Amino acid sequence: MNEMISGVGEPVVTDATKGGGSNAARIAEVKAWLAAQFDAAGKEVPDFEYTPRSIAHLYSLATVSQAKTQAANIVANDFRQKAAEYRSQAARIREILENVGLAQESLPSNVVASAQVLANVANLLNIRDTELKKQNGSSFLVAMGDISLRKTGVDEKRAKVHKESKTLLEYTRKAIARLTYLKRTLAQLEDDVAPCDAQMENWKTNLGVMASKERQYMQQYNNYKALLNRVGYTPEINHGVLVEMAEHRKDLEKKTKPILDTLRSYQDLPPDKALAALAIEDKKRQYAAAEKYLEDVLQSALATSD
């Protein structure tokens, strides 16, 4: 009760609570209610200030408490009346059973135990109203049917849950297998890291060497290109032109060979200055004619390639 008083809030003060007569009546009711409550608990009412707020709140608590107390008394009286009726009916049934020789003391123990089990089942099925049994003799069977239906529903739910659990178990097994495979793959990849790193280092080294070779070959290419430009190489001088020029050179060699042989034979002549000068002039003319012929052949070959 002390906790209840200490937990009192601060309700809004209305005009009615400010009225003199009404306020005094409420204070009297609150005091009477507090005295009754604390007397029931064997304690004295603590001293506190009766303010309009506390009186209003305590009055509302007293009203609610009195209403609940009245309702509880009504329910208790009803239960007492039902208990008296049940005791009267039990006495009447006991008298009837004794008259027909079915008193509890005269029944075998197994019959008493069966009756006790039947009573427990009735309590479990919530069919305790004897009047209902008189009006409807099948109430026990109806309750059994209801509990059977509920059992069937529970079985169905259990089967559904079992099916779902099997499905989840299958998913779990697959997940475990997948996890094992992934772990094995991860371990294999971790084992392959070192060889792959070594291979990557080898490739990196080879790449550096190839880059160096590329720079070297590019330098050689530029050098050869500059050399060809210096000697007058043009793109028109292709392989076919060179082959054709080589063939013409062979032809010229064949034609100039007799002249060279003749010149060599002149080396065996007696040293006559006049004849030697004539022979030299003749050979010069022949050599000039051969050179002119060679130039004509080369020019014609270049013109044919264009």
Short mmCIF file of C-alpha atoms in Angstrom, two decimals:
data_model
loop_
_atom_site.label_atom_id
_atom_site.label_comp_id
_atom_site.label_asym_id
_atom_site.label_seq_id
_atom_site.Cartn_x
_atom_site.Cartn_y
_atom_site.Cartn_z
CA MET A 1 0.00 0.00 0.00
CA ASN A 2 2.90 2.33 0.73
CA GLU A 3 4.23 1.66 -2.78
CA MET A 4 0.79 2.39 -4.20
CA ILE A 5 0.65 5.73 -2.39
CA SER A 6 4.22 6.65 -3.31
CA GLY A 7 3.48 5.85 -6.97
CA VAL A 8 0.55 8.23 -7.14
CA GLY A 9 0.80 10.51 -10.18
CA GLU A 10 -0.35 14.06 -10.60
CA PRO A 11 -3.80 14.09 -12.27
CA VAL A 12 -5.29 17.29 -13.58
CA VAL A 13 -7.29 19.24 -10.99
CA THR A 14 -10.84 19.72 -12.24
CA ASP A 15 -13.43 22.24 -11.09
CA ALA A 16 -15.30 19.49 -9.28
CA THR A 17 -12.27 18.68 -7.13
CA LYS A 18 -12.02 22.30 -6.15
CA GLY A 19 -15.56 22.41 -4.83
CA GLY A 20 -15.84 22.56 -1.06
CA GLY A 21 -18.61 20.05 -0.29
CA SER A 22 -17.69 17.60 -3.02
CA ASN A 23 -14.03 17.75 -2.02
CA ALA A 24 -14.85 17.03 1.64
CA ALA A 25 -17.04 14.05 0.67
CA ARG A 26 -14.26 12.64 -1.48
CA ILE A 27 -11.73 13.11 1.31
CA ALA A 28 -14.03 11.21 3.67
CA GLU A 29 -14.47 8.36 1.17
CA VAL A 30 -10.73 8.22 0.49
CA LYS A 31 -9.93 8.13 4.22
CA ALA A 32 -12.48 5.38 4.79
CA TRP A 33 -11.10 3.36 1.87
CA LEU A 34 -7.48 3.82 2.99
CA ALA A 35 -8.38 2.84 6.57
CA ALA A 36 -10.14 -0.31 5.36
CA GLN A 37 -7.23 -1.31 3.11
CA PHE A 38 -4.52 -0.70 5.72
CA ASP A 39 -6.62 -2.40 8.45
CA ALA A 40 -6.90 -5.46 6.22
CA ALA A 41 -3.10 -5.43 5.87
CA GLY A 42 -2.63 -4.88 9.63
CA LYS A 43 -0.93 -1.52 9.21
CA GLU A 44 -1.70 2.08 10.00
CA VAL A 45 -2.44 4.73 7.41
CA PRO A 46 0.70 6.86 6.89
CA ASP A 47 0.45 10.61 7.30
CA PHE A 48 0.52 12.63 4.09
CA GLU A 49 -0.91 15.86 2.80
CA TYR A 50 -4.36 15.70 1.27
CA THR A 51 -3.96 17.86 -1.81
CA PRO A 52 -6.60 18.15 -4.56
CA ARG A 53 -4.38 16.12 -6.87
CA SER A 54 -3.76 13.30 -4.42
CA ILE A 55 -7.42 13.21 -3.40
CA ALA A 56 -8.54 13.04 -7.02
CA HIS A 57 -6.12 10.23 -7.82
CA LEU A 58 -6.84 8.28 -4.63
CA TYR A 59 -10.57 8.69 -5.24
CA SER A 60 -10.22 7.20 -8.72
CA LEU A 61 -8.16 4.32 -7.26
CA ALA A 62 -10.78 3.77 -4.54
CA THR A 63 -13.58 3.74 -7.12
CA VAL A 64 -11.77 1.20 -9.30
CA SER A 65 -10.83 -0.93 -6.28
CA GLN A 66 -14.39 -0.96 -4.94
CA ALA A 67 -15.75 -1.89 -8.35
CA LYS A 68 -13.25 -4.76 -8.72
CA THR A 69 -13.90 -5.87 -5.15
CA GLN A 70 -17.64 -5.96 -5.83
CA ALA A 71 -17.09 -7.94 -9.03
CA ALA A 72 -14.81 -10.36 -7.17
CA ASN A 73 -17.43 -10.80 -4.45
CA ILE A 74 -20.08 -11.58 -7.07
CA VAL A 75 -17.81 -14.18 -8.73
CA ALA A 76 -16.90 -15.65 -5.33
CA ASN A 77 -20.56 -15.90 -4.32
CA ASP A 78 -21.31 -17.60 -7.64
CA PHE A 79 -18.50 -20.07 -7.08
CA ARG A 80 -19.72 -20.72 -3.52
CA GLN A 81 -23.23 -21.34 -4.78
CA LYS A 82 -21.93 -23.70 -7.48
CA ALA A 83 -19.78 -25.49 -4.92
CA ALA A 84 -22.81 -25.92 -2.66
CA GLU A 85 -24.81 -27.28 -5.59
CA TYR A 86 -22.00 -29.65 -6.54
CA ARG A 87 -21.71 -30.87 -2.94
CA SER A 88 -25.48 -31.40 -2.78
CA GLN A 89 -25.47 -33.26 -6.06
CA ALA A 90 -22.45 -35.30 -4.99
CA ALA A 91 -24.24 -36.24 -1.75
CA ARG A 92 -27.35 -37.24 -3.71
CA ILE A 93 -25.31 -39.32 -6.18
CA ARG A 94 -23.41 -40.90 -3.28
CA GLU A 95 -26.68 -41.82 -1.60
CA ILE A 96 -28.01 -43.35 -4.82
CA LEU A 97 -24.81 -45.32 -5.31
CA GLU A 98 -24.93 -46.57 -1.72
CA ASN A 99 -28.54 -47.65 -2.15
CA VAL A 100 -27.67 -49.75 -5.20
CA GLY A 101 -24.54 -51.12 -3.55
CA LEU A 102 -22.04 -49.10 -5.57
CA ALA A 103 -20.47 -47.11 -2.77
CA GLN A 104 -16.82 -46.23 -3.25
CA GLU A 105 -15.82 -48.31 -0.22
CA SER A 106 -17.49 -51.43 -1.65
CA LEU A 107 -15.99 -51.12 -5.16
CA PRO A 108 -12.84 -53.00 -6.14
CA SER A 109 -9.65 -51.01 -6.37
CA ASN A 110 -9.42 -51.45 -10.16
CA VAL A 111 -12.91 -49.99 -10.60
CA VAL A 112 -11.98 -47.01 -8.42
CA ALA A 113 -8.79 -46.54 -10.42
CA SER A 114 -10.75 -46.71 -13.72
CA ALA A 115 -13.25 -44.17 -12.44
CA GLN A 116 -10.40 -41.91 -11.37
CA VAL A 117 -8.82 -42.23 -14.83
CA LEU A 118 -12.20 -41.44 -16.43
CA ALA A 119 -12.51 -38.38 -14.22
CA ASN A 120 -9.02 -37.23 -15.13
CA VAL A 121 -9.80 -37.67 -18.83
CA ALA A 122 -13.02 -35.68 -18.37
CA ASN A 123 -11.06 -32.91 -16.69
CA LEU A 124 -8.51 -33.01 -19.48
CA LEU A 125 -11.26 -32.77 -22.10
CA ASN A 126 -12.93 -29.93 -20.18
CA ILE A 127 -16.32 -31.70 -19.86
CA ARG A 128 -16.89 -31.19 -16.16
CA ASP A 129 -20.49 -29.93 -16.34
CA THR A 130 -22.78 -32.75 -15.24
CA GLU A 131 -25.88 -30.97 -16.50
CA LEU A 132 -24.37 -30.91 -19.95
CA LYS A 133 -23.88 -34.65 -19.71
CA LYS A 134 -27.54 -35.07 -18.85
CA GLN A 135 -28.71 -32.97 -21.78
CA ASN A 136 -26.26 -34.46 -24.25
CA GLY A 137 -25.02 -37.93 -23.45
CA SER A 138 -22.53 -37.84 -26.30
CA SER A 139 -20.58 -34.87 -24.95
CA PHE A 140 -17.76 -37.20 -23.90
CA LEU A 141 -17.63 -38.72 -27.39
CA VAL A 142 -17.74 -35.26 -28.94
CA ALA A 143 -14.81 -34.20 -26.78
CA MET A 144 -12.93 -37.35 -27.76
CA GLY A 145 -13.67 -36.61 -31.42
CA ASP A 146 -12.46 -33.04 -30.97
CA ILE A 147 -9.23 -34.18 -29.37
CA SER A 148 -8.83 -36.78 -32.14
CA LEU A 149 -9.21 -34.03 -34.73
CA ARG A 150 -6.67 -31.94 -32.89
CA LYS A 151 -4.35 -34.95 -32.73
CA THR A 152 -4.79 -35.44 -36.48
CA GLY A 153 -3.93 -31.76 -37.03
CA VAL A 154 -0.87 -32.13 -34.85
CA ASP A 155 0.16 -35.25 -36.79
CA GLU A 156 -0.24 -33.39 -40.07
CA LYS A 157 1.81 -30.48 -38.78
CA ARG A 158 4.40 -32.94 -37.47
CA ALA A 159 4.56 -34.66 -40.88
CA LYS A 160 4.92 -31.28 -42.58
CA VAL A 161 7.65 -30.25 -40.17
CA HIS A 162 9.36 -33.63 -40.67
CA LYS A 163 9.24 -33.15 -44.44
CA GLU A 164 10.61 -29.64 -44.12
CA SER A 165 13.33 -30.89 -41.79
CA LYS A 166 14.29 -33.58 -44.32
CA THR A 167 14.45 -30.93 -47.03
CA LEU A 168 16.58 -28.70 -44.83
CA LEU A 169 18.77 -31.69 -43.97
CA GLU A 170 19.25 -32.41 -47.67
CA TYR A 171 20.12 -28.78 -48.30
CA THR A 172 22.52 -28.92 -45.37
CA ARG A 173 24.21 -32.03 -46.76
CA LYS A 174 24.58 -30.40 -50.16
CA ALA A 175 25.94 -27.25 -48.54
CA ILE A 176 28.44 -29.30 -46.54
CA ALA A 177 29.52 -31.16 -49.68
CA ARG A 178 29.84 -27.88 -51.55
CA LEU A 179 31.83 -26.40 -48.68
CA THR A 180 34.15 -29.43 -48.65
CA TYR A 181 34.68 -29.09 -52.41
CA LEU A 182 35.41 -25.38 -52.06
CA LYS A 183 37.85 -26.03 -49.23
CA ARG A 184 39.63 -28.67 -51.32
CA THR A 185 39.74 -26.30 -54.29
CA LEU A 186 41.09 -23.53 -52.07
CA ALA A 187 43.80 -25.82 -50.71
CA GLN A 188 44.74 -26.84 -54.26
CA LEU A 189 44.90 -23.22 -55.35
CA GLU A 190 47.05 -22.38 -52.34
CA ASP A 191 49.40 -25.22 -53.30
CA ASP A 192 49.57 -23.88 -56.86
CA VAL A 193 50.46 -20.37 -55.71
CA ALA A 194 54.22 -21.03 -55.33
CA PRO A 195 54.67 -22.70 -58.78
CA CYS A 196 52.56 -20.02 -60.41
CA ASP A 197 54.60 -17.30 -58.75
CA ALA A 198 57.80 -18.93 -60.00
CA GLN A 199 56.34 -19.23 -63.50
CA MET A 200 55.20 -15.60 -63.41
CA GLU A 201 58.70 -14.53 -62.36
CA ASN A 202 60.13 -16.56 -65.26
CA TRP A 203 57.67 -14.96 -67.67
CA LYS A 204 58.56 -11.56 -66.26
CA THR A 205 62.24 -12.23 -66.84
CA ASN A 206 61.55 -13.51 -70.37
CA LEU A 207 59.41 -10.48 -71.04
CA GLY A 208 62.30 -8.22 -70.03
CA VAL A 209 64.64 -10.15 -72.33
CA MET A 210 62.15 -9.98 -75.19
CA ALA A 211 61.71 -6.25 -74.65
CA SER A 212 65.50 -5.81 -74.80
CA LYS A 213 65.66 -7.94 -77.96
CA GLU A 214 62.85 -5.89 -79.46
CA ARG A 215 64.79 -2.68 -78.86
CA GLN A 216 67.90 -4.29 -80.35
CA TYR A 217 66.05 -5.50 -83.43
CA MET A 218 64.42 -2.12 -83.90
CA GLN A 219 67.83 -0.48 -83.74
CA GLN A 220 69.20 -2.94 -86.31
CA TYR A 221 66.16 -2.37 -88.50
CA ASN A 222 66.72 1.37 -88.40
CA ASN A 223 70.42 0.89 -89.15
CA TYR A 224 69.67 -1.35 -92.15
CA LYS A 225 67.05 1.08 -93.34
CA ALA A 226 69.55 3.96 -93.17
CA LEU A 227 72.13 1.82 -94.98
CA LEU A 228 69.66 1.01 -97.76
CA ASN A 229 68.82 4.68 -98.08
CA ARG A 230 72.50 5.53 -98.39
CA VAL A 231 73.08 2.96 -101.18
CA GLY A 232 70.02 4.21 -103.06
CA TYR A 233 67.69 1.35 -102.35
CA THR A 234 64.12 2.01 -103.37
CA PRO A 235 61.02 -0.14 -102.86
CA GLU A 236 60.90 -0.70 -106.64
CA ILE A 237 63.98 -2.95 -106.38
CA ASN A 238 62.24 -6.11 -105.31
CA HIS A 239 63.30 -9.74 -105.44
CA GLY A 240 62.07 -10.30 -108.97
CA VAL A 241 64.06 -7.33 -110.29
CA LEU A 242 67.19 -8.52 -108.52
CA VAL A 243 66.79 -12.01 -110.00
CA GLU A 244 66.34 -10.57 -113.46
CA MET A 245 69.40 -8.35 -113.05
CA ALA A 246 71.40 -11.36 -111.88
CA GLU A 247 70.42 -13.24 -115.02
CA HIS A 248 71.46 -10.29 -117.19
CA ARG A 249 74.73 -10.15 -115.33
CA LYS A 250 75.35 -13.79 -116.12
CA ASP A 251 74.61 -13.09 -119.78
CA LEU A 252 77.01 -10.15 -119.76
CA GLU A 253 79.69 -12.31 -118.14
CA LYS A 254 79.21 -14.87 -120.86
CA LYS A 255 79.55 -12.17 -123.51
CA THR A 256 82.53 -10.47 -121.91
CA LYS A 257 84.38 -13.69 -121.26
CA PRO A 258 85.71 -14.01 -124.86
CA ILE A 259 86.90 -10.42 -124.66
CA LEU A 260 88.68 -11.13 -121.40
CA ASP A 261 90.23 -14.24 -122.93
CA THR A 262 91.40 -12.18 -125.93
CA LEU A 263 92.87 -9.58 -123.58
CA ARG A 264 94.72 -12.28 -121.72
CA SER A 265 96.08 -13.64 -125.02
CA TYR A 266 97.45 -10.19 -125.81
CA GLN A 267 99.63 -10.49 -122.80
CA ASP A 268 101.69 -13.08 -124.70
CA LEU A 269 102.44 -10.68 -127.65
CA PRO A 270 105.89 -9.12 -128.09
CA PRO A 271 106.14 -5.77 -126.41
CA ASP A 272 105.38 -3.60 -129.47
CA LYS A 273 104.24 -0.26 -128.23
CA ALA A 274 102.29 0.76 -131.31
CA LEU A 275 100.45 -2.56 -131.61
CA ALA A 276 99.79 -2.64 -127.92
CA ALA A 277 98.33 0.88 -128.06
CA LEU A 278 96.07 -0.11 -130.93
CA ALA A 279 94.98 -3.26 -129.13
CA ILE A 280 94.28 -1.28 -125.96
CA GLU A 281 92.20 1.29 -127.79
CA ASP A 282 90.23 -1.49 -129.44
CA LYS A 283 89.57 -3.20 -126.13
CA LYS A 284 88.57 0.12 -124.59
CA ARG A 285 86.00 0.58 -127.32
CA GLN A 286 84.71 -2.95 -126.79
CA TYR A 287 84.58 -2.45 -123.01
CA ALA A 288 82.72 0.87 -123.42
CA ALA A 289 80.27 -0.83 -125.76
CA ALA A 290 79.76 -3.65 -123.21
CA GLU A 291 79.15 -1.13 -120.40
CA LYS A 292 76.68 0.77 -122.55
CA TYR A 293 74.89 -2.47 -123.33
CA LEU A 294 74.77 -3.35 -119.63
CA GLU A 295 73.29 0.06 -118.78
CA ASP A 296 70.70 -0.34 -121.51
CA VAL A 297 69.71 -3.74 -120.18
CA LEU A 298 69.40 -2.41 -116.61
CA GLN A 299 67.32 0.56 -117.74
CA SER A 300 65.03 -1.70 -119.74
CA ALA A 301 64.64 -4.02 -116.73
CA LEU A 302 63.74 -1.09 -114.45
CA ALA A 303 61.28 0.24 -116.99
CA THR A 304 59.66 -3.21 -117.27
CA SER A 305 59.25 -3.47 -113.48
CA ASP A 306 57.56 0.00 -113.35
#
